[in-house]
Amino acid sequence: MRNGDHSTRLHKLLPKQVNIVEVGARDGLQNEKMVPLDVKVALIDKLSQTGLCYIETGAFVSPKRIPQMADSAEVFEAINRKPNITYSALTPNLRGLEDAIQAGADEVAVFTSASETFSQNNIHCSINESLKRFEPVIALAASENIKVRGYLSCVADCPYEGPTQPAQVASIAKAMSDLGCYQVSLGDTIGTGTPLRIARMIESVSHLLPAHNLAVHFHDTYGQALANIFQALQMGINTIDSSVAGLGGCPYAPGASGNVATEDVLYLCEGLGINTGVNLEEVVRTAHYIAKILGKAPNSKVARSQTPS
Ligand code: HMG
Ligand code: MG
């Protein structure tokens, strides 16, 4: 096969446009030592200048469990909002949603797991109980015209139970969609997946839900996130969760490292001719800003190889 034929075939499989869901201020900072309010606000304000349209801004969860997110209401209050950007928050229960509404979140996200043990550790209930808990959250959100996104964790492996069955991922993703989540973000929470397993999982979910109702949320513990995203893109998924400077992790997912870095995803998309609307240089600048404050190098190949002037 000639190169040109191959690249044409690949092009047909790939989306023309990818939506980036920036999770650094939530998934990233929930896994760091306490970051002052003004730094969170500066981070989000800088991200707002990059062309990103969706910024996860905080989480209305128990401050005893995730103290790093305890000031989410203040963050929403202080950021300089741009009208074309969705500023969202995690809301595990009605109390979280009420607080998110009060804070003016544009959208919210509920979250559960494909693994019972992770669910118990992360949100203190079974998978079925978590789905029950979503019902009043989604009903109240609908009455307030707030869209609800869903996160499904451990779609490849669970830190406690090992491999997850693709059929299990598919049936819970479908249940979340049936409850009213407009999109289900498939989370490789501990970043152990590789493209073939990710493809099997997405294929299984795709039997029940269209790809445009799905997103991928890959942590990069084993350096497979970009390969897994490349696989997901070829299967019709065009919403990618990522985190500036590759920050991220979940305190209840031992051994997991950061999310795939936004700047690495942007570089990949640019190279594939996929439009994201996001300025790579500005994101790299922001990655260096937050990494410096956190006292480490950005956790991404792209930011490490580009030092902003
Ligand atoms: P619970 O532990 O089952 O117990 O909470 P509860 O409902 O009885 O509440 C316990 C305490 O939390 C009580 O306070 C409540 O008032 C309070 P106390 O009486 O002990 O003083 N509380 C709240 N406080 C503030 N906001 C609330 C709220 N709800 C209860 N909304 C709950 C269940 C889910 C709330 C709790 O277990 C929790 O907050 N867990 C934290 C989960 C979390 O944030 N994990 C990290 C985010 S998920 C993630 O990172 C994965 C993801 O990135 C995708 C992926 O990578 O796979 C999304
Ligand atoms: Mg995550």
mmCIF file of N, CA and C in Angstrom, residues 140-199:
data_model
loop_
_atom_site.group_PDB
_atom_site.id
_atom_site.type_symbol
_atom_site.label_atom_id
_atom_site.label_comp_id
_atom_site.label_asym_id
_atom_site.label_seq_id
_atom_site.Cartn_x
_atom_site.Cartn_y
_atom_site.Cartn_z
ATOM 1 N N LEU A 140 -33.098 17.599 39.386
ATOM 2 C CA LEU A 140 -32.971 19.001 39.795
ATOM 3 C C LEU A 140 -32.181 19.788 38.744
ATOM 4 N N ALA A 141 -31.103 19.181 38.257
ATOM 5 C CA ALA A 141 -30.298 19.871 37.230
ATOM 6 C C ALA A 141 -31.163 20.183 36.010
ATOM 7 N N ALA A 142 -31.998 19.208 35.596
ATOM 8 C CA ALA A 142 -32.853 19.433 34.418
ATOM 9 C C ALA A 142 -33.800 20.592 34.678
ATOM 10 N N SER A 143 -34.355 20.649 35.892
ATOM 11 C CA SER A 143 -35.307 21.723 36.188
ATOM 12 C C SER A 143 -34.618 23.086 36.193
ATOM 13 N N GLU A 144 -33.301 23.087 36.347
ATOM 14 C CA GLU A 144 -32.532 24.352 36.323
ATOM 15 C C GLU A 144 -31.850 24.562 34.966
ATOM 16 N N ASN A 145 -32.180 23.696 34.001
ATOM 17 C CA ASN A 145 -31.548 23.773 32.671
ATOM 18 C C ASN A 145 -30.044 23.619 32.715
ATOM 19 N N ILE A 146 -29.578 22.759 33.621
ATOM 20 C CA ILE A 146 -28.136 22.508 33.722
ATOM 21 C C ILE A 146 -27.863 21.114 33.166
ATOM 22 N N LYS A 147 -26.963 21.048 32.200
ATOM 23 C CA LYS A 147 -26.639 19.754 31.603
ATOM 24 C C LYS A 147 -25.757 18.936 32.540
ATOM 25 N N VAL A 148 -25.947 17.623 32.488
ATOM 26 C CA VAL A 148 -25.188 16.741 33.379
ATOM 27 C C VAL A 148 -24.337 15.785 32.543
ATOM 28 N N ARG A 149 -23.052 15.826 32.836
ATOM 29 C CA ARG A 149 -22.104 14.904 32.216
ATOM 30 C C ARG A 149 -21.897 13.746 33.187
ATOM 31 N N GLY A 150 -21.490 12.588 32.687
ATOM 32 C CA GLY A 150 -21.233 11.463 33.588
ATOM 33 C C GLY A 150 -19.818 10.960 33.431
ATOM 34 N N TYR A 151 -19.184 10.652 34.562
ATOM 35 C CA TYR A 151 -17.863 10.018 34.523
ATOM 36 C C TYR A 151 -18.019 8.568 34.947
ATOM 37 N N LEU A 152 -17.394 7.695 34.188
ATOM 38 C CA LEU A 152 -17.361 6.283 34.568
ATOM 39 C C LEU A 152 -15.892 5.881 34.719
ATOM 40 N N SER A 153 -15.507 5.566 35.954
ATOM 41 C CA SER A 153 -14.099 5.254 36.242
ATOM 42 C C SER A 153 -13.797 3.774 36.053
ATOM 43 N N CYS A 154 -12.516 3.476 36.008
ATOM 44 C CA CYS A 154 -12.005 2.083 35.969
ATOM 45 C C CYS A 154 -12.514 1.314 34.749
ATOM 46 N N VAL A 155 -12.509 1.953 33.596
ATOM 47 C CA VAL A 155 -13.033 1.272 32.403
ATOM 48 C C VAL A 155 -12.067 0.232 31.845
ATOM 49 N N ALA A 156 -10.813 0.291 32.268
ATOM 50 C CA ALA A 156 -9.857 -0.745 31.834
ATOM 51 C C ALA A 156 -9.516 -1.650 33.020
ATOM 52 N N ASP A 157 -9.051 -1.031 34.105
ATOM 53 C CA ASP A 157 -8.656 -1.794 35.296
ATOM 54 C C ASP A 157 -9.048 -1.023 36.542
ATOM 55 N N CYS A 158 -9.212 -1.776 37.616
ATOM 56 C CA CYS A 158 -9.484 -1.182 38.925
ATOM 57 C C CYS A 158 -8.246 -1.404 39.800
ATOM 58 N N PRO A 159 -7.872 -0.400 40.590
ATOM 59 C CA PRO A 159 -6.683 -0.588 41.434
ATOM 60 C C PRO A 159 -6.879 -1.686 42.493
ATOM 61 N N TYR A 160 -8.119 -2.032 42.772
ATOM 62 C CA TYR A 160 -8.402 -3.036 43.815
ATOM 63 C C TYR A 160 -8.803 -4.388 43.225
ATOM 64 N N GLU A 161 -9.507 -4.365 42.078
ATOM 65 C CA GLU A 161 -10.097 -5.609 41.554
ATOM 66 C C GLU A 161 -9.431 -6.130 40.286
ATOM 67 N N GLY A 162 -8.538 -5.337 39.678
ATOM 68 C CA GLY A 162 -7.903 -5.778 38.424
ATOM 69 C C GLY A 162 -8.761 -5.462 37.213
ATOM 70 N N PRO A 163 -8.654 -6.277 36.147
ATOM 71 C CA PRO A 163 -9.309 -5.942 34.875
ATOM 72 C C PRO A 163 -10.827 -5.805 34.976
ATOM 73 N N THR A 164 -11.356 -4.854 34.208
ATOM 74 C CA THR A 164 -12.804 -4.632 34.152
ATOM 75 C C THR A 164 -13.337 -5.236 32.853
ATOM 76 N N GLN A 165 -14.473 -5.876 32.927
ATOM 77 C CA GLN A 165 -15.081 -6.456 31.717
ATOM 78 C C GLN A 165 -15.713 -5.346 30.871
ATOM 79 N N PRO A 166 -15.411 -5.311 29.566
ATOM 80 C CA PRO A 166 -16.026 -4.300 28.696
ATOM 81 C C PRO A 166 -17.555 -4.277 28.792
ATOM 82 N N ALA A 167 -18.183 -5.447 28.941
ATOM 83 C CA ALA A 167 -19.662 -5.477 29.005
ATOM 84 C C ALA A 167 -20.172 -4.744 30.243
ATOM 85 N N GLN A 168 -19.402 -4.803 31.318
ATOM 86 C CA GLN A 168 -19.768 -4.093 32.544
ATOM 87 C C GLN A 168 -19.708 -2.576 32.298
ATOM 88 N N VAL A 169 -18.651 -2.137 31.614
ATOM 89 C CA VAL A 169 -18.510 -0.709 31.282
ATOM 90 C C VAL A 169 -19.699 -0.275 30.426
ATOM 91 N N ALA A 170 -20.018 -1.101 29.431
ATOM 92 C CA ALA A 170 -21.099 -0.743 28.502
ATOM 93 C C ALA A 170 -22.419 -0.613 29.242
ATOM 94 N N SER A 171 -22.722 -1.567 30.129
ATOM 95 C CA SER A 171 -24.054 -1.511 30.737
ATOM 96 C C SER A 171 -24.172 -0.336 31.711
ATOM 97 N N ILE A 172 -23.103 0.012 32.400
ATOM 98 C CA ILE A 172 -23.212 1.161 33.324
ATOM 99 C C ILE A 172 -23.238 2.476 32.530
ATOM 100 N N ALA A 173 -22.439 2.542 31.473
ATOM 101 C CA ALA A 173 -22.474 3.752 30.627
ATOM 102 C C ALA A 173 -23.885 3.965 30.081
ATOM 103 N N LYS A 174 -24.515 2.871 29.648
ATOM 104 C CA LYS A 174 -25.883 2.978 29.114
ATOM 105 C C LYS A 174 -26.840 3.445 30.210
ATOM 106 N N ALA A 175 -26.670 2.882 31.412
ATOM 107 C CA ALA A 175 -27.543 3.282 32.521
ATOM 108 C C ALA A 175 -27.385 4.779 32.814
ATOM 109 N N MET A 176 -26.152 5.267 32.764
ATOM 110 C CA MET A 176 -25.923 6.703 33.028
ATOM 111 C C MET A 176 -26.589 7.555 31.946
ATOM 112 N N SER A 177 -26.462 7.095 30.724
ATOM 113 C CA SER A 177 -27.085 7.827 29.618
ATOM 114 C C SER A 177 -28.608 7.807 29.766
ATOM 115 N N ASP A 178 -29.167 6.640 30.099
ATOM 116 C CA ASP A 178 -30.628 6.529 30.274
ATOM 117 C C ASP A 178 -31.122 7.432 31.396
ATOM 118 N N LEU A 179 -30.277 7.617 32.410
ATOM 119 C CA LEU A 179 -30.690 8.489 33.519
ATOM 120 C C LEU A 179 -30.681 9.967 33.125
ATOM 121 N N GLY A 180 -29.946 10.299 32.051
ATOM 122 C CA GLY A 180 -29.969 11.686 31.590
ATOM 123 C C GLY A 180 -28.606 12.333 31.412
ATOM 124 N N CYS A 181 -27.521 11.573 31.567
ATOM 125 C CA CYS A 181 -26.205 12.153 31.282
ATOM 126 C C CYS A 181 -26.089 12.317 29.768
ATOM 127 N N TYR A 182 -25.790 13.537 29.326
ATOM 128 C CA TYR A 182 -25.750 13.759 27.868
ATOM 129 C C TYR A 182 -24.493 13.171 27.257
ATOM 130 N N GLN A 183 -23.503 12.930 28.117
ATOM 131 C CA GLN A 183 -22.240 12.364 27.646
ATOM 132 C C GLN A 183 -21.646 11.534 28.775
ATOM 133 N N VAL A 184 -21.056 10.417 28.429
ATOM 134 C CA VAL A 184 -20.376 9.598 29.438
ATOM 135 C C VAL A 184 -18.885 9.596 29.107
ATOM 136 N N SER A 185 -18.101 10.035 30.087
ATOM 137 C CA SER A 185 -16.657 10.089 29.902
ATOM 138 C C SER A 185 -16.047 8.812 30.469
ATOM 139 N N LEU A 186 -15.374 8.068 29.599
ATOM 140 C CA LEU A 186 -14.865 6.741 29.962
ATOM 141 C C LEU A 186 -13.472 6.908 30.567
ATOM 142 N N GLY A 187 -13.341 6.623 31.849
ATOM 143 C CA GLY A 187 -12.104 6.923 32.567
ATOM 144 C C GLY A 187 -11.198 5.723 32.773
ATOM 145 N N ASP A 188 -9.993 5.815 32.180
ATOM 146 C CA ASP A 188 -8.946 4.857 32.555
ATOM 147 C C ASP A 188 -8.226 5.493 33.742
ATOM 148 N N THR A 189 -8.808 5.297 34.887
ATOM 149 C CA THR A 189 -8.447 6.015 36.107
ATOM 150 C C THR A 189 -7.004 5.763 36.526
ATOM 151 N N ILE A 190 -6.521 4.556 36.288
ATOM 152 C CA ILE A 190 -5.149 4.257 36.727
ATOM 153 C C ILE A 190 -4.188 4.135 35.541
ATOM 154 N N GLY A 191 -4.667 4.469 34.365
ATOM 155 C CA GLY A 191 -3.772 4.597 33.207
ATOM 156 C C GLY A 191 -3.030 3.329 32.836
ATOM 157 N N THR A 192 -3.713 2.185 32.917
ATOM 158 C CA THR A 192 -3.063 0.914 32.584
ATOM 159 C C THR A 192 -3.493 0.377 31.216
ATOM 160 N N GLY A 193 -4.520 0.975 30.628
ATOM 161 C CA GLY A 193 -5.051 0.449 29.367
ATOM 162 C C GLY A 193 -4.065 0.589 28.213
ATOM 163 N N THR A 194 -4.197 -0.289 27.250
ATOM 164 C CA THR A 194 -3.425 -0.213 26.000
ATOM 165 C C THR A 194 -4.437 -0.253 24.844
ATOM 166 N N PRO A 195 -4.032 0.173 23.634
ATOM 167 C CA PRO A 195 -5.030 0.403 22.584
ATOM 168 C C PRO A 195 -5.965 -0.765 22.270
ATOM 169 N N LEU A 196 -5.456 -1.988 22.280
ATOM 170 C CA LEU A 196 -6.349 -3.095 21.919
ATOM 171 C C LEU A 196 -7.460 -3.267 22.959
ATOM 172 N N ARG A 197 -7.093 -3.189 24.220
ATOM 173 C CA ARG A 197 -8.110 -3.333 25.284
ATOM 174 C C ARG A 197 -9.069 -2.140 25.269
ATOM 175 N N ILE A 198 -8.518 -0.955 25.036
ATOM 176 C CA ILE A 198 -9.375 0.245 24.970
ATOM 177 C C ILE A 198 -10.340 0.107 23.782
ATOM 178 N N ALA A 199 -9.834 -0.408 22.670
ATOM 179 C CA ALA A 199 -10.695 -0.583 21.492
ATOM 180 C C ALA A 199 -11.826 -1.567 21.804
#
